[in-house]
PDB file of C-alpha atoms in Angstrom:
ATOM      1  CA  MET A 487     113.349  16.554 -82.938  1.00 66.00           C
ATOM      2  CA  TYR A 488     111.731  15.393 -86.143  1.00 76.00           C
ATOM      3  CA  GLN A 489     109.738  12.220 -86.354  1.00 82.00           C
ATOM      4  CA  GLY A 490     107.701  11.048 -89.318  1.00 85.00           C
ATOM      5  CA  PRO A 491     104.144   9.750 -89.080  1.00 87.00           C
ATOM      6  CA  ASN A 492     103.479   6.106 -88.301  1.00 92.00           C
ATOM      7  CA  ALA A 493     103.052   3.568 -91.094  1.00 93.00           C
ATOM      8  CA  THR A 494      99.254   3.430 -90.816  1.00 95.00           C
ATOM      9  CA  THR A 495      98.965   7.203 -91.188  1.00 92.00           C
ATOM     10  CA  GLU A 496     101.346   7.145 -94.166  1.00 93.00           C
ATOM     11  CA  PHE A 497      99.286   4.423 -95.861  1.00 91.00           C
ATOM     12  CA  ILE A 498      95.951   6.208 -95.333  1.00 91.00           C
ATOM     13  CA  THR A 499      97.383   9.533 -96.492  1.00 89.00           C
ATOM     14  CA  ARG A 500      98.842   7.946 -99.621  1.00 91.00           C
ATOM     15  CA  GLU A 501      95.484   6.346-100.439  1.00 90.00           C
ATOM     16  CA  ILE A 502      93.583   9.615 -99.972  1.00 87.00           C
ATOM     17  CA  LEU A 503      96.051  11.744-101.915  1.00 89.00           C
ATOM     18  CA  GLY A 504      96.314   9.114-104.627  1.00 93.00           C
ATOM     19  CA  ASP A 505      92.631   9.485-105.538  1.00 91.00           C
ATOM     20  CA  HIS A 506      93.091  12.545-107.756  1.00 94.00           C
ATOM     21  CA  GLU A 507      89.540  12.471-109.117  1.00 95.00           C
ATOM     22  CA  TRP A 508      88.019  12.520-105.618  1.00 93.00           C
ATOM     23  CA  LEU A 509      90.384  15.302-104.515  1.00 93.00           C
ATOM     24  CA  ARG A 510      89.642  17.442-107.579  1.00 95.00           C
ATOM     25  CA  ASN A 511      85.886  16.819-107.856  1.00 96.00           C
ATOM     26  CA  SER A 512      84.829  16.383-104.244  1.00 95.00           C
ATOM     27  CA  PHE A 513      87.247  17.161-101.438  1.00 92.00           C
ATOM     28  CA  ILE A 514      88.782  20.441-102.652  1.00 93.00           C
ATOM     29  CA  PRO A 515      85.495  22.040-103.842  1.00 96.00           C
ATOM     30  CA  GLU A 516      83.748  21.061-100.593  1.00 94.00           C
ATOM     31  CA  SER A 517      86.659  22.320 -98.515  1.00 93.00           C
ATOM     32  CA  HIS A 518      86.632  25.679-100.334  1.00 94.00           C
ATOM     33  CA  LYS A 519      82.858  25.963 -99.891  1.00 95.00           C
ATOM     34  CA  ARG A 520      83.059  25.277 -96.156  1.00 94.00           C
ATOM     35  CA  LEU A 521      85.961  27.687 -95.608  1.00 95.00           C
ATOM     36  CA  ARG A 522      84.153  30.495 -97.470  1.00 95.00           C
ATOM     37  CA  TYR A 523      80.995  29.838 -95.462  1.00 95.00           C
ATOM     38  CA  PHE A 524      82.796  29.898 -92.096  1.00 95.00           C
ATOM     39  CA  ARG A 525      84.832  32.963 -93.116  1.00 96.00           C
ATOM     40  CA  ASP A 526      81.623  34.802 -94.002  1.00 96.00           C
ATOM     41  CA  LYS A 527      80.032  33.770 -90.691  1.00 96.00           C
ATOM     42  CA  VAL A 528      82.972  35.286 -88.796  1.00 97.00           C
ATOM     43  CA  ILE A 529      82.772  38.499 -90.837  1.00 98.00           C
ATOM     44  CA  ASP A 530      79.007  38.717 -90.162  1.00 98.00           C
ATOM     45  CA  TRP A 531      79.709  38.171 -86.457  1.00 98.00           C
ATOM     46  CA  ILE A 532      82.240  41.034 -86.496  1.00 98.00           C
ATOM     47  CA  SER A 533      79.537  43.343 -87.891  1.00 98.00           C
ATOM     48  CA  GLU A 534      77.111  42.228 -85.178  1.00 98.00           C
ATOM     49  CA  VAL A 535      79.645  42.908 -82.409  1.00 98.00           C
ATOM     50  CA  GLU A 536      80.455  46.316 -83.898  1.00 98.00           C
ATOM     51  CA  LYS A 537      76.752  47.235 -83.854  1.00 97.00           C
ATOM     52  CA  ALA A 538      76.251  45.893 -80.329  1.00 96.00           C
ATOM     53  CA  THR A 539      79.294  47.616 -78.836  1.00 96.00           C
ATOM     54  CA  GLY A 540      79.621  50.714 -80.995  1.00 96.00           C
ATOM     55  CA  LYS A 541      83.311  49.856 -81.409  1.00 97.00           C
ATOM     56  CA  GLU A 542      84.994  49.348 -84.742  1.00 98.00           C
ATOM     57  CA  ILE A 543      86.704  45.982 -85.217  1.00 98.00           C
ATOM     58  CA  PRO A 544      89.132  46.152 -88.155  1.00 98.00           C
ATOM     59  CA  TYR A 545      90.137  42.880 -89.779  1.00 98.00           C
ATOM     60  CA  ILE A 546      92.103  41.570 -92.710  1.00 96.00           C
ATOM     61  CA  ARG A 547      89.695  39.743 -94.996  1.00 95.00           C
ATOM     62  CA  PRO A 548      91.256  36.407 -95.922  1.00 93.00           C
ATOM     63  CA  ARG A 549      91.255  35.380 -99.561  1.00 89.00           C
ATOM     64  CA  ALA A 550      92.704  31.958 -98.838  1.00 86.00           C
ATOM     65  CA  GLY A 551      93.473  29.896 -95.776  1.00 88.00           C
ATOM     66  CA  PHE A 552      91.567  29.118 -92.626  1.00 94.00           C
ATOM     67  CA  PHE A 553      92.194  32.086 -90.325  1.00 94.00           C
ATOM     68  CA  ILE A 554      91.417  35.779 -90.065  1.00 96.00           C
ATOM     69  CA  PHE A 555      93.363  38.587 -88.406  1.00 96.00           C
ATOM     70  CA  ILE A 556      91.062  40.680 -86.199  1.00 98.00           C
ATOM     71  CA  ASN A 557      92.045  43.885 -84.427  1.00 98.00           C
ATOM     72  CA  PHE A 558      90.504  44.108 -80.946  1.00 98.00           C
ATOM     73  CA  SER A 559      92.571  47.169 -79.978  1.00 98.00           C
ATOM     74  CA  ASN A 560      89.377  49.136 -79.269  1.00 98.00           C
ATOM     75  CA  PHE A 561      88.728  46.674 -76.433  1.00 97.00           C
ATOM     76  CA  LEU A 562      92.153  47.117 -74.802  1.00 97.00           C
ATOM     77  CA  HIS A 563      92.430  49.166 -71.599  1.00 95.00           C
ATOM     78  CA  SER A 564      95.643  50.684 -72.983  1.00 97.00           C
ATOM     79  CA  GLU A 565      97.486  50.421 -76.270  1.00 96.00           C
ATOM     80  CA  THR A 566     100.163  48.038 -74.996  1.00 97.00           C
ATOM     81  CA  PHE A 567     101.122  44.437 -75.506  1.00 97.00           C
ATOM     82  CA  GLU A 568     100.524  43.924 -71.770  1.00 97.00           C
ATOM     83  CA  ALA A 569      96.880  44.932 -72.320  1.00 97.00           C
ATOM     84  CA  GLU A 570      96.777  42.558 -75.286  1.00 97.00           C
ATOM     85  CA  ALA A 571      98.000  39.751 -73.010  1.00 97.00           C
ATOM     86  CA  LYS A 572      95.226  40.564 -70.521  1.00 97.00           C
ATOM     87  CA  LEU A 573      92.631  40.393 -73.290  1.00 97.00           C
ATOM     88  CA  GLN A 574      94.082  37.069 -74.382  1.00 97.00           C
ATOM     89  CA  GLN A 575      93.679  35.851 -70.798  1.00 97.00           C
ATOM     90  CA  ALA A 576      90.031  36.987 -70.850  1.00 97.00           C
ATOM     91  CA  PHE A 577      89.519  34.920 -74.009  1.00 97.00           C
ATOM     92  CA  PHE A 578      91.291  31.967 -72.396  1.00 97.00           C
ATOM     93  CA  ASP A 579      89.103  32.318 -69.280  1.00 97.00           C
ATOM     94  CA  ASN A 580      86.123  31.971 -71.627  1.00 97.00           C
ATOM     95  CA  LYS A 581      87.626  28.807 -73.125  1.00 96.00           C
ATOM     96  CA  VAL A 582      88.868  30.371 -76.357  1.00 95.00           C
ATOM     97  CA  LEU A 583      92.466  29.968 -77.425  1.00 93.00           C
ATOM     98  CA  PHE A 584      94.066  31.793 -80.313  1.00 86.00           C
ATOM     99  CA  VAL A 585      97.319  33.547 -81.141  1.00 93.00           C
ATOM    100  CA  ARG A 586      97.768  37.200 -80.200  1.00 94.00           C
ATOM    101  CA  GLY A 587      99.548  39.719 -82.353  1.00 94.00           C
ATOM    102  CA  GLU A 588     102.714  40.106 -80.311  1.00 96.00           C
ATOM    103  CA  SER A 589     103.467  36.412 -80.853  1.00 95.00           C
ATOM    104  CA  LEU A 590     103.128  37.037 -84.596  1.00 94.00           C
ATOM    105  CA  HIS A 591     105.395  40.107 -84.494  1.00 96.00           C
ATOM    106  CA  MET A 592     102.572  42.554 -85.247  1.00 95.00           C
ATOM    107  CA  SER A 593     103.777  46.132 -84.829  1.00 95.00           C
ATOM    108  CA  LYS A 594     100.729  47.300 -82.830  1.00 97.00           C
ATOM    109  CA  PRO A 595      98.839  45.567 -80.012  1.00 98.00           C
ATOM    110  CA  GLY A 596      95.310  44.263 -80.377  1.00 98.00           C
ATOM    111  CA  TRP A 597      95.612  41.916 -83.325  1.00 98.00           C
ATOM    112  CA  PHE A 598      94.582  38.281 -82.929  1.00 98.00           C
ATOM    113  CA  ARG A 599      94.622  35.376 -85.375  1.00 96.00           C
ATOM    114  CA  ILE A 600      91.392  33.428 -85.228  1.00 94.00           C
ATOM    115  CA  VAL A 601      91.114  30.063 -86.950  1.00 94.00           C
ATOM    116  CA  PHE A 602      87.635  29.542 -88.405  1.00 91.00           C
ATOM    117  CA  SER A 603      88.002  26.107 -89.991  1.00 90.00           C
ATOM    118  CA  SER A 604      85.695  24.590 -87.418  1.00 80.00           C
ATOM    119  CA  TYR A 605      84.489  21.038 -87.631  1.00 80.00           C
ATOM    120  CA  ASP A 606      80.905  22.258 -87.719  1.00 91.00           C
ATOM    121  CA  GLU A 607      78.811  25.410 -87.493  1.00 93.00           C
ATOM    122  CA  GLU A 608      77.689  24.716 -83.920  1.00 95.00           C
ATOM    123  CA  THR A 609      81.290  24.645 -82.701  1.00 94.00           C
ATOM    124  CA  LEU A 610      82.112  27.869 -84.556  1.00 95.00           C
ATOM    125  CA  ASN A 611      79.042  29.612 -83.110  1.00 96.00           C
ATOM    126  CA  LYS A 612      79.959  28.462 -79.619  1.00 96.00           C
ATOM    127  CA  GLY A 613      83.454  29.915 -80.010  1.00 95.00           C
ATOM    128  CA  LEU A 614      82.136  33.238 -81.327  1.00 97.00           C
ATOM    129  CA  LYS A 615      79.726  33.508 -78.379  1.00 97.00           C
ATOM    130  CA  ARG A 616      82.603  32.908 -75.991  1.00 97.00           C
ATOM    131  CA  ILE A 617      84.660  35.636 -77.680  1.00 97.00           C
ATOM    132  CA  SER A 618      81.673  38.000 -77.420  1.00 97.00           C
ATOM    133  CA  ARG A 619      81.331  37.206 -73.724  1.00 96.00           C
ATOM    134  CA  ALA A 620      85.010  38.012 -73.146  1.00 96.00           C
ATOM    135  CA  LEU A 621      84.683  41.305 -75.040  1.00 96.00           C
ATOM    136  CA  GLU A 622      81.630  42.327 -72.992  1.00 92.00           C
ATOM    137  CA  CYS A 623      83.797  42.276 -69.865  1.00 87.00           C
ATOM    138  CA  GLN A 624      86.322  44.728 -71.348  1.00 82.00           C
TER     139      GLN A 624
END
């Protein structure tokens, strides 16, 4: 069922999107800067985990957007989507929720989509620590 936003939300959105100068000179450049920064923090974290565990963690470096595909197949007990589901449960048990590869029709298990467009750096760091904790148990 489709339902449009309420009138207040429509009004606020129209006002924000109607300020082309602010969008072009402030919002979009700041948004790009923050997304690049958070993306780079996640990529640095991947390198740290690789060094700490001795396991390679392939990923698809994003050039746009707010998520990264990371391959945790080296942390699976077996190369199956059932093992991927168990790893997802380990992440969930550590209070991290993201989409696993099978749900995205990936051909091989172990891929996860991680959104990095966090509200702030502290929240992102907390999430990455929780992912690390889940991986340590594998």
